[in-house]
CSV table of C-alpha atoms and ligand atoms in Angstrom, one decimal:
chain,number,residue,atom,x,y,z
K,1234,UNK,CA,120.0,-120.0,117.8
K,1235,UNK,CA,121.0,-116.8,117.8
K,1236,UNK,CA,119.1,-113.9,116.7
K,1237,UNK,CA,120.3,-111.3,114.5
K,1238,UNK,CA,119.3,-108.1,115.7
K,1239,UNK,CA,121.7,-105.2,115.0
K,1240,UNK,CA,122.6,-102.4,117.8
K,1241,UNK,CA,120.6,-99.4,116.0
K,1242,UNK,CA,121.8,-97.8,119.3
K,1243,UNK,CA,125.6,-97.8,118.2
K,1244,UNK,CA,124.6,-95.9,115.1
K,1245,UNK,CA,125.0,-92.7,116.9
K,1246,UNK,CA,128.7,-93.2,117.9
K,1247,UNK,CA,129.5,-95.1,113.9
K,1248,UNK,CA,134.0,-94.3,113.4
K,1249,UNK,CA,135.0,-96.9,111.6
K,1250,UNK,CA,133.5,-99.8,108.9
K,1251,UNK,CA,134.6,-102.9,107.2
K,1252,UNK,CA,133.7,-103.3,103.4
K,1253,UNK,CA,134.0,-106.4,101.4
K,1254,UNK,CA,134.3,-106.7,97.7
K,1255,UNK,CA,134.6,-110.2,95.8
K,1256,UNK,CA,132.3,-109.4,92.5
K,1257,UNK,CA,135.0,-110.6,90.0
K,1258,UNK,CA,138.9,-111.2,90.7
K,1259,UNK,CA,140.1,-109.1,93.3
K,1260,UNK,CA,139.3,-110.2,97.4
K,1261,UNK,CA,139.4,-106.7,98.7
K,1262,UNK,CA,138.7,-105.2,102.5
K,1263,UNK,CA,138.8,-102.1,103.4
K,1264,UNK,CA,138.7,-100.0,107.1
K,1265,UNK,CA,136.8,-96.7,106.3
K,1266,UNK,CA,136.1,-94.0,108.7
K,1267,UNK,CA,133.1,-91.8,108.9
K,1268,UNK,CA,134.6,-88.6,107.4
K,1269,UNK,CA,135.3,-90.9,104.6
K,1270,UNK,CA,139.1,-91.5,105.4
K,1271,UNK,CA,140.1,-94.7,104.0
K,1272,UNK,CA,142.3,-96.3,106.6
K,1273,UNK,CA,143.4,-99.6,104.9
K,1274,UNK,CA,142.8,-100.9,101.5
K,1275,UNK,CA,143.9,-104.8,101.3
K,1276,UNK,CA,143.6,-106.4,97.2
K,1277,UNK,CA,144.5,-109.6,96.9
K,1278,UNK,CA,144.6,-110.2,93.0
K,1279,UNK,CA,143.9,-113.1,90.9
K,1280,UNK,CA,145.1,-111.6,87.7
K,1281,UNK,CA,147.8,-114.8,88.4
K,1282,UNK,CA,145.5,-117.4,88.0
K,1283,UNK,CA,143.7,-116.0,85.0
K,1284,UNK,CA,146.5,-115.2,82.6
K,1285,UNK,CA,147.1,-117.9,81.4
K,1286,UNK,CA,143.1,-118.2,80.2
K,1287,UNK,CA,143.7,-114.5,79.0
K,1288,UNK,CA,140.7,-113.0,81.0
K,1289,UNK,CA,138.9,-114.3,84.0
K,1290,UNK,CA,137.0,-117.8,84.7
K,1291,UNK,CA,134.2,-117.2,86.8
K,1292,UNK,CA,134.8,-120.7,88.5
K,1293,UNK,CA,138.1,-120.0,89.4
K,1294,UNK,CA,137.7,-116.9,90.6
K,1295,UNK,CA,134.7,-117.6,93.0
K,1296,UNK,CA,136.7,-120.6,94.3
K,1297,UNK,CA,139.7,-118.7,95.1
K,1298,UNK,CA,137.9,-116.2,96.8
K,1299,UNK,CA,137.4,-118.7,99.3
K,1300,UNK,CA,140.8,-118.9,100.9
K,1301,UNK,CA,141.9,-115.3,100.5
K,1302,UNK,CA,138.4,-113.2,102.0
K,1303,UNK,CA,139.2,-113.7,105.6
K,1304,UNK,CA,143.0,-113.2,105.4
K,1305,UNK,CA,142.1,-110.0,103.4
K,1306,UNK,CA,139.5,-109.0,106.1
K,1307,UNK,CA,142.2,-109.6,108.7
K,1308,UNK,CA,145.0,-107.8,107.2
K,1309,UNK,CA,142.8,-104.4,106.7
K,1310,UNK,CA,141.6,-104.5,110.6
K,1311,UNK,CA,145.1,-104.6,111.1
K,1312,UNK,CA,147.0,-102.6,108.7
K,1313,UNK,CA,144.0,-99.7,110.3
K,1314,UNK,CA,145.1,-101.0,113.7
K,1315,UNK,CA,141.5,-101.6,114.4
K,1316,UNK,CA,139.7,-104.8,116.1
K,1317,UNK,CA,136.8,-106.7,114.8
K,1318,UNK,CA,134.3,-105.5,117.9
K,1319,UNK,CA,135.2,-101.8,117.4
K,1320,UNK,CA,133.1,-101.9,113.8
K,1321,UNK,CA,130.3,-100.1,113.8
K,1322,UNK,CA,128.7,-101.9,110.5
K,1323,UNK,CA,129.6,-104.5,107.5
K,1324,UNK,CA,129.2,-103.1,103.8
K,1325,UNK,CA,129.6,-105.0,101.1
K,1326,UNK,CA,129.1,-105.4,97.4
K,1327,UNK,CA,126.3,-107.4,96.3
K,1328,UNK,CA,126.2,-106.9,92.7
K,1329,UNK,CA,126.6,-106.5,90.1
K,1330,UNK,CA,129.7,-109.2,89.1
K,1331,UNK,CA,130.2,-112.7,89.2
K,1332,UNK,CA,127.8,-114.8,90.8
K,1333,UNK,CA,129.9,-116.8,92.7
K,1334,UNK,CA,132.5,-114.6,93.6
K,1335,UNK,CA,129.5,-112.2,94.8
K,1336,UNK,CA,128.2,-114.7,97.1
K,1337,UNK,CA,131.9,-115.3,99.4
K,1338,UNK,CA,131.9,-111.6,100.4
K,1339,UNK,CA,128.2,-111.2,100.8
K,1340,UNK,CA,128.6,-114.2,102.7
K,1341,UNK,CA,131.3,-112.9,105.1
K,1342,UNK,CA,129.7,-109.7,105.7
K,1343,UNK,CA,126.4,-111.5,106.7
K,1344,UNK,CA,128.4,-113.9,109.0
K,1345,UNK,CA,130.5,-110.6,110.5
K,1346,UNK,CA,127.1,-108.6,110.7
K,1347,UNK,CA,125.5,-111.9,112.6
K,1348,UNK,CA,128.9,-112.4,114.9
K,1349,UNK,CA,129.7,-109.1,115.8
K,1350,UNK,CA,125.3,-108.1,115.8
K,1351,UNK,CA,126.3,-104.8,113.7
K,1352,UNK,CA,124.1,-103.5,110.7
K,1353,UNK,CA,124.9,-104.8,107.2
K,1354,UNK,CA,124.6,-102.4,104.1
K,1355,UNK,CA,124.5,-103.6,100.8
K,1356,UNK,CA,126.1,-101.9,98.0
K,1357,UNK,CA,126.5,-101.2,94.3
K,1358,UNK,CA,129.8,-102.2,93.0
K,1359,UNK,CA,129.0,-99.6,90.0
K,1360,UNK,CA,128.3,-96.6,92.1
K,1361,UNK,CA,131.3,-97.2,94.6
K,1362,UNK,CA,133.4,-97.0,91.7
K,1363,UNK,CA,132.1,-93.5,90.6
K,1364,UNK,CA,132.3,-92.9,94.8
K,1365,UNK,CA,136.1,-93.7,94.5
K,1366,UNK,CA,136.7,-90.0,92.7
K,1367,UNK,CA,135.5,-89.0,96.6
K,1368,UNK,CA,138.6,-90.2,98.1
K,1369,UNK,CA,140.5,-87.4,96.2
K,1370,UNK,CA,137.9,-84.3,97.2
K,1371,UNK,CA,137.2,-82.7,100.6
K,1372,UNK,CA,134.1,-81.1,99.3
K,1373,UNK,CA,131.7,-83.7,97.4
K,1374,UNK,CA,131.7,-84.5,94.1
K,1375,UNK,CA,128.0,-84.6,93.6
K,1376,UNK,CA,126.2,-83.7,91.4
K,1377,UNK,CA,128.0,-84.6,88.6
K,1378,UNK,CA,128.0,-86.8,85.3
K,1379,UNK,CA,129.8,-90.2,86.4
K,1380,UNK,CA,131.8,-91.9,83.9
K,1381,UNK,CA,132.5,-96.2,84.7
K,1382,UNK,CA,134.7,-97.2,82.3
K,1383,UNK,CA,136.0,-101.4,83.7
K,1384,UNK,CA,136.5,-104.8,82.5
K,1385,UNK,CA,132.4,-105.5,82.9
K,1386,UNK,CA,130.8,-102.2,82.3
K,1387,UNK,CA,131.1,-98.8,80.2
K,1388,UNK,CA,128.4,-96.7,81.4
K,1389,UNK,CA,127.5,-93.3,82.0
K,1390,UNK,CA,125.4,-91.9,85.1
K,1391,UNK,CA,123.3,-89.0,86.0
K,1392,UNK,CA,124.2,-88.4,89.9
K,1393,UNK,CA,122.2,-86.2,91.8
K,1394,UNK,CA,123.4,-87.2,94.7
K,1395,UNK,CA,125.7,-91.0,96.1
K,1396,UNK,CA,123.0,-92.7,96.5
K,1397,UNK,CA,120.5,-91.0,93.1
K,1398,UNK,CA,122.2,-91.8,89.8
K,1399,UNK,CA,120.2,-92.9,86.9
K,1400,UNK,CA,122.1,-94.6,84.0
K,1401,UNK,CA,121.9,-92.8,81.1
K,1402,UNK,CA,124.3,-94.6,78.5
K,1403,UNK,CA,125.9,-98.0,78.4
K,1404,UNK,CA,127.7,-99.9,75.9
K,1405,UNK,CA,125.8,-102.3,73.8
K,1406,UNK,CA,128.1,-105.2,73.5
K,1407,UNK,CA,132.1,-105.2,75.2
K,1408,UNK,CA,133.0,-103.0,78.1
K,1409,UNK,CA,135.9,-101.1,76.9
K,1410,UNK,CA,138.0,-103.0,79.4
K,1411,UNK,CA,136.9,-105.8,78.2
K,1412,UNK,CA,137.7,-104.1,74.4
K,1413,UNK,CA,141.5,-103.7,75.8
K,1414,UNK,CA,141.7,-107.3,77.4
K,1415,UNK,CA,140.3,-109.0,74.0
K,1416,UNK,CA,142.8,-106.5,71.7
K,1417,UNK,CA,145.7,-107.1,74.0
K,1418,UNK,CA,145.2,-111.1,73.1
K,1419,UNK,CA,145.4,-109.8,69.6
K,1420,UNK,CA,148.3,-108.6,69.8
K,1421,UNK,CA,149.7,-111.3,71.9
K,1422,UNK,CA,149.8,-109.6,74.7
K,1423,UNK,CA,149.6,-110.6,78.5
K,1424,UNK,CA,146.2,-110.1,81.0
K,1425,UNK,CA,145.0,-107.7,82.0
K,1426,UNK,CA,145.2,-106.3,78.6
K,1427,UNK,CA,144.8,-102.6,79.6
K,1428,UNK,CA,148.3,-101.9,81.3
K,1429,UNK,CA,150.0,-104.3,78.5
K,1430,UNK,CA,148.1,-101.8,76.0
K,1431,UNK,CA,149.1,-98.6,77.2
K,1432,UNK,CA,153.2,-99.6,78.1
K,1433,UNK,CA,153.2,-101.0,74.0
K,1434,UNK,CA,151.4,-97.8,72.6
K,1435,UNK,CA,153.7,-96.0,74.3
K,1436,UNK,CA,156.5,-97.3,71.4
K,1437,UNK,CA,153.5,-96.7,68.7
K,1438,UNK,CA,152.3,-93.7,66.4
K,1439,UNK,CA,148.3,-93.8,66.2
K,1440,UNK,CA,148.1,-91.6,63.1
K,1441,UNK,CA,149.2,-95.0,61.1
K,1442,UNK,CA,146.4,-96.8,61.4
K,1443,UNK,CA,142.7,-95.5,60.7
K,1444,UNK,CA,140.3,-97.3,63.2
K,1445,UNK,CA,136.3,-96.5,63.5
K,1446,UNK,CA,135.1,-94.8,66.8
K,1447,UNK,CA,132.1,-96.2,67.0
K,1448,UNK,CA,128.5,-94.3,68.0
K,1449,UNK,CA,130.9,-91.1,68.5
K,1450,UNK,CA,128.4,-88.9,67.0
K,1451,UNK,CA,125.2,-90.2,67.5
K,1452,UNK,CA,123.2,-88.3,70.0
K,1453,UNK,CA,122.5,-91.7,71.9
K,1454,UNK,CA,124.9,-92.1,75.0
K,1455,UNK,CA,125.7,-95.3,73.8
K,1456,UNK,CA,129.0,-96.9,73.4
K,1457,UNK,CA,130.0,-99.9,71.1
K,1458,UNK,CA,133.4,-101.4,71.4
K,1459,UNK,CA,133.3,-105.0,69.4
K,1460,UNK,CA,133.6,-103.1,65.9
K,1461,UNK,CA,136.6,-101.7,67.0
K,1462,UNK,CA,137.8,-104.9,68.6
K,1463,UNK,CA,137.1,-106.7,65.0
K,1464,UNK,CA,138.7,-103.6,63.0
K,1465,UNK,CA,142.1,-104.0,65.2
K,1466,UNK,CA,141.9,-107.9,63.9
K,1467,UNK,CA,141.4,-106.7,60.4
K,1468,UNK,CA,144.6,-104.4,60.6
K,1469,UNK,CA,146.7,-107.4,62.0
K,1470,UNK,CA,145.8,-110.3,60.0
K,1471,UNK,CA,143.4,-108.7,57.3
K,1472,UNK,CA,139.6,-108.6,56.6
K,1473,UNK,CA,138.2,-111.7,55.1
K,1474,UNK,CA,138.3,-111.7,51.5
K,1475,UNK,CA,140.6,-108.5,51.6
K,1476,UNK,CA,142.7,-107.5,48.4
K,1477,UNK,CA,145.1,-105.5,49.8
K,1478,UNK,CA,148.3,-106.9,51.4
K,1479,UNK,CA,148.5,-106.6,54.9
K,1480,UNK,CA,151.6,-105.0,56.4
K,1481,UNK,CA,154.0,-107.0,58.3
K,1482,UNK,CA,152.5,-107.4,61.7
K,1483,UNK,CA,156.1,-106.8,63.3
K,1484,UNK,CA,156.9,-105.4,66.7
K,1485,UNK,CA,156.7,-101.6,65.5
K,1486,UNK,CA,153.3,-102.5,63.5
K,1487,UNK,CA,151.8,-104.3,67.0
K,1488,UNK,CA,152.8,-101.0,68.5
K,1489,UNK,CA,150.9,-98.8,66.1
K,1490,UNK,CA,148.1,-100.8,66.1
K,1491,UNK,CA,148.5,-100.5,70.4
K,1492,UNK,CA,148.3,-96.7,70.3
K,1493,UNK,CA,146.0,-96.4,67.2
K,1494,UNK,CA,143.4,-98.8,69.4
K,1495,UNK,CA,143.9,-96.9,72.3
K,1496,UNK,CA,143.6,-93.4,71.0
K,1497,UNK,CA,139.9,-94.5,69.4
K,1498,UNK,CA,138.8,-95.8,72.5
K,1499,UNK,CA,139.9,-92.7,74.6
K,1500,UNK,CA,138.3,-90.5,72.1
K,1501,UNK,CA,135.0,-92.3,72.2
K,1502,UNK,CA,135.1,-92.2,76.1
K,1503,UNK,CA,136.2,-88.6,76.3
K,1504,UNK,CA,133.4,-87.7,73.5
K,1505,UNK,CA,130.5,-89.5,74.9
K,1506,UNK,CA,131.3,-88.2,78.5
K,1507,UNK,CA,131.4,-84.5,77.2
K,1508,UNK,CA,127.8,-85.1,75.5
K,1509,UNK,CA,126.3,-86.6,78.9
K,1510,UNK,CA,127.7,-83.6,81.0
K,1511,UNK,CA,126.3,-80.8,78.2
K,1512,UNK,CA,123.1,-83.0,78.4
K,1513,UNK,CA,122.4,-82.9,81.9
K,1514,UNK,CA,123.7,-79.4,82.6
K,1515,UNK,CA,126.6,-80.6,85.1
K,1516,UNK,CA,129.4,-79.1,85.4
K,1517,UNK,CA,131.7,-82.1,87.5
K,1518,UNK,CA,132.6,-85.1,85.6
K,1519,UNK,CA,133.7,-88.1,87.8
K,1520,UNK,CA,135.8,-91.2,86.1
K,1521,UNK,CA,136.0,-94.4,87.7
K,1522,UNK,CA,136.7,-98.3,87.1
K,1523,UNK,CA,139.9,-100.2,85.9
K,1524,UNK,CA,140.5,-98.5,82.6
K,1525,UNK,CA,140.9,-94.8,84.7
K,1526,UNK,CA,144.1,-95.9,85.2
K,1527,UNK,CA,145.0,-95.7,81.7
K,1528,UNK,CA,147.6,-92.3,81.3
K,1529,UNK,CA,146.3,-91.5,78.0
K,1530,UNK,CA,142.8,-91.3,79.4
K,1531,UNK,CA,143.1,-89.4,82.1
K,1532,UNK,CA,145.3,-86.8,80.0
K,1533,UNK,CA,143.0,-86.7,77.0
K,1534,UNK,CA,139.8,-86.2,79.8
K,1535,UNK,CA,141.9,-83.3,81.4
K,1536,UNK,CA,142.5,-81.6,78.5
K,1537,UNK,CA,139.2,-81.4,77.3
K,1538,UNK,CA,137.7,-80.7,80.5
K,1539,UNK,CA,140.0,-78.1,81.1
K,1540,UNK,CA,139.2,-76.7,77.3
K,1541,UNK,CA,135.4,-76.7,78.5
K,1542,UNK,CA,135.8,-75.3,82.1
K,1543,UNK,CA,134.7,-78.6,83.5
K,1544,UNK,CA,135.9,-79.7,86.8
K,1545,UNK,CA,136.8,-83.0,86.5
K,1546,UNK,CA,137.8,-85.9,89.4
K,1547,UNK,CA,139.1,-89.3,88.4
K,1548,UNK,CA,139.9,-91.6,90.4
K,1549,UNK,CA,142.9,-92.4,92.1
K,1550,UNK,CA,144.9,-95.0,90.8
K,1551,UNK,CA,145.0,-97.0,94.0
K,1552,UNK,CA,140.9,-96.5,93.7
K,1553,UNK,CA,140.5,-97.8,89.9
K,1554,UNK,CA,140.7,-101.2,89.8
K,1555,UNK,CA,138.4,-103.2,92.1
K,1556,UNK,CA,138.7,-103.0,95.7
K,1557,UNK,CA,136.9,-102.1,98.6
K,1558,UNK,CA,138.1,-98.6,99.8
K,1559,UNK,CA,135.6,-97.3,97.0
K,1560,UNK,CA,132.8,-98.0,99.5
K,1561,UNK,CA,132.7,-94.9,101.4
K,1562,UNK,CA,129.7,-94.1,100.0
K,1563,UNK,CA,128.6,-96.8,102.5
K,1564,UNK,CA,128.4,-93.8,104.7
K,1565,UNK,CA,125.8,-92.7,102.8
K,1566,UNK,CA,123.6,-95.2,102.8
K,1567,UNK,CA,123.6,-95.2,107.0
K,1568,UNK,CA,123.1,-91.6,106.9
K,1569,UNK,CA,119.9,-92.2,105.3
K,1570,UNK,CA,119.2,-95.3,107.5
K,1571,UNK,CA,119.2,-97.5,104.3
K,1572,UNK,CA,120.5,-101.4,105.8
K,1573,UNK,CA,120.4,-104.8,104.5
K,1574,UNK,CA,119.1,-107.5,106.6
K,1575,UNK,CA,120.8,-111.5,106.8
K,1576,UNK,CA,118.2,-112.7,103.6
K,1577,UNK,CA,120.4,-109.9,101.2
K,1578,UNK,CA,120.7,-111.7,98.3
K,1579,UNK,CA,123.4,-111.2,95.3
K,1580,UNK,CA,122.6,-109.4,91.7
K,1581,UNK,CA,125.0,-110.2,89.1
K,1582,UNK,CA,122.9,-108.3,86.5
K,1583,UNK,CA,123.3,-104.6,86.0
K,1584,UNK,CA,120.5,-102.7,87.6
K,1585,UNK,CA,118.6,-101.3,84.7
K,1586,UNK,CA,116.6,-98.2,85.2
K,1587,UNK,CA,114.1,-97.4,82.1
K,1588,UNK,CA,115.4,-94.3,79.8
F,1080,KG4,O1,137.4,-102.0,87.5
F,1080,KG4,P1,138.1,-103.3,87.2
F,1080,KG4,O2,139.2,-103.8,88.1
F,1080,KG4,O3,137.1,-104.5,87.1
F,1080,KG4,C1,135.8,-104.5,86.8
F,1080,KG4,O4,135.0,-104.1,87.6
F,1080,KG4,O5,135.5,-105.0,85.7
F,1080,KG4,O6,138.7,-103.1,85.7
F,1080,KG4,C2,139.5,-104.1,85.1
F,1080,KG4,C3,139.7,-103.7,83.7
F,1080,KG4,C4,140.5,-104.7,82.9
F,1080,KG4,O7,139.7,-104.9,81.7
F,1080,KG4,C5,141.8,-104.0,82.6
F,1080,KG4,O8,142.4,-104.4,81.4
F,1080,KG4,C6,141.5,-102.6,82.6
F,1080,KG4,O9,140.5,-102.5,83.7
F,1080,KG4,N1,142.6,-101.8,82.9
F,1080,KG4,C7,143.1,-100.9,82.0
F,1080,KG4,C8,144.3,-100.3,82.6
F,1080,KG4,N2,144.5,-100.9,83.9
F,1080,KG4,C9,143.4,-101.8,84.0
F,1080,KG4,N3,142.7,-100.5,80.8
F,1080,KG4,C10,143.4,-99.6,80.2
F,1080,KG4,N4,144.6,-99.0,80.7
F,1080,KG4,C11,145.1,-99.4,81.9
F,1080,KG4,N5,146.2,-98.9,82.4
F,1081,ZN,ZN1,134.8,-103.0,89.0
């Protein structure tokens, strides 16, 4: 048998890495050089399979990882134009996400870090996707107040540094993601809710409809998006036991209710961010995860950062939704000599730390 023993030697002369990331739908690989330069970025997307489910079955998705991880690894070594034995180390994602899916790209990287006798690093999905606001900054973004708002998680972090963040808000039942795939089926809308959302609103006016924005002003850093999920429902179709008709829930009326959805959640997400930055005495707020994309977002968040003399960083586009060019931050972790070893192990649960 062959024995695993990664070339601490070649850490010195480290250009160019391979990270894998499989925790829900996507099968991404990225090339990523040590200055941080990401020089491919493969997704191969699932969102096909799902739709017609209207969100994602973890089954499904951790079985059709399988066919699609080592075409994706493939096709980023050679979109960067680099071969497998010129990688100085593996990263991956191991949690938090879907079990299954977790488990094919943790179980690459381990076979790639085996094969090619390289050092493995483990990382967190969550952090990589407040890393992905690097990609658009020379200088770093830390410390700042890191804002994850995707289809599993809403929370808010505490960075001191890549690699020291302490979550200090979270949302205590959907993810707003999650919120705009569940409202988009509402509405009769395709999946992934959020860009279906955002193209409708666009034909909406959100002044029509009054909707809650939950935990807004509490002084917890909490977020709560299932009220607002059931208050959309109630507009539609009407509360149970309602005596007020319910207007006609026509195309303009989907449209409003689009918008008027959309504008509560972006003003939750914009509000509780600006409280976690004035709490923690930060002056950079970084945005990341699938619902970044989201134009109305990312205008409301510049706005009011710019009103506050905030320096803000979202993400790229290219950077929001799950892949694996996020995980330059990987960098970090073998700057500080932080690897995995072949018994890493997957975490689908969030990683808690005590508040
Ligand atoms: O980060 P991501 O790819 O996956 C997780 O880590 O969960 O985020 C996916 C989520 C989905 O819920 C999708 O509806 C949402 O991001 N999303 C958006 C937009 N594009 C994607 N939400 C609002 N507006 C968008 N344009
Ligand atoms: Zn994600």
């Amino acid at each position: 048998m062959r024995v695993y023993r990664p070339s601490l030697v070649s850490i010195s002369t480290l250009r160019v890495l391979l990270c894998i990331e499989s925790s829900c739908d996507e099968t991404a690989a990225a090339v990523i050089r040590e200055d941080g330069a990401v020089l491919s970025n493969v997704v191969s997307s699932q969102a096909a399979l799902h739709e017609r489910f209207g969100g994602v079955v973890p089954e499904v998705a951790s079985r059709a990882h399988v066919p699609r991880i080592l075409p994706a690894i493939d096709e980023a070594l050679r979109r960067a134009n680099v071969e497998r034995d010129q990688l100085a180390a593996v990263a991956v994602m191991n949690q938090p996400g879907l079990v299954g899916s977790l488990l094919v790209g943790v179980t690459a990287a381990k076979a790639l870090a085996w094969s090619l006798g390289i050092p493995l690093i483990a990382l967190d999905h969550i952090a990589a996707h407040i890393y992905a606001c690097q990609t658009a900054r020379d200088e770093s973004i830390f410390p700042c107040v890191g804002l994850v708002v995707s289809g599993g998680h809403t929370n808010l972090y505490d960075c001191r540094s890549a690699t020291e963040s302490r979550l200090v808000g979270s949302t205590i039942d959907d993810a707003a993601g999650e919120a705009f795939d569940k409202v988009a089926r509402i509405l009769g809308l395709p999946y992934p809710g959020g860009p279906s959302i955002e193209r409708l609103a666009r034909d909406g006016d959100p002044r029509r409809i009054e909707l809650p924005r939950p935990l807004l002003h509490e002084p917890r850093l909490d977020f709560s998006f299932s009220g607002l999920k059931t208050a959309v429902m109630y507009a539609a179709f009407g509360a149970p036991g309602a005596k007020q008709p319910v207007p006609e829930f026509n195309e303009q009326r989907r449209a409003d209710l689009a918008a008027a959805f959309q504008q509560a959640a972006v003003d939750v997400l914009v509000g509780k961010s600006l409280q976690a930055v004035r709490q923690f005495g930060r002056s950079t707020l970084c945005v990341g995860g699938g619902v970044a994309c989201n134009a109305a977002l990312r205008e409301a968040l510049e706005r009011a950062c710019s009103r506050h003399r905030l320096q803000l960083v979202i993400s790229p586009r290219e950077f929001c939704t799950d892949n694996a060019g996020m995980g330059g931050i990987a960098w970090d972790h073998v700057r500080a000599g932080r690897f995995a070893d072949l018994e890493l192990d997957v975490n689908p649960g969030l990683v808690r730390v005590p508040r």
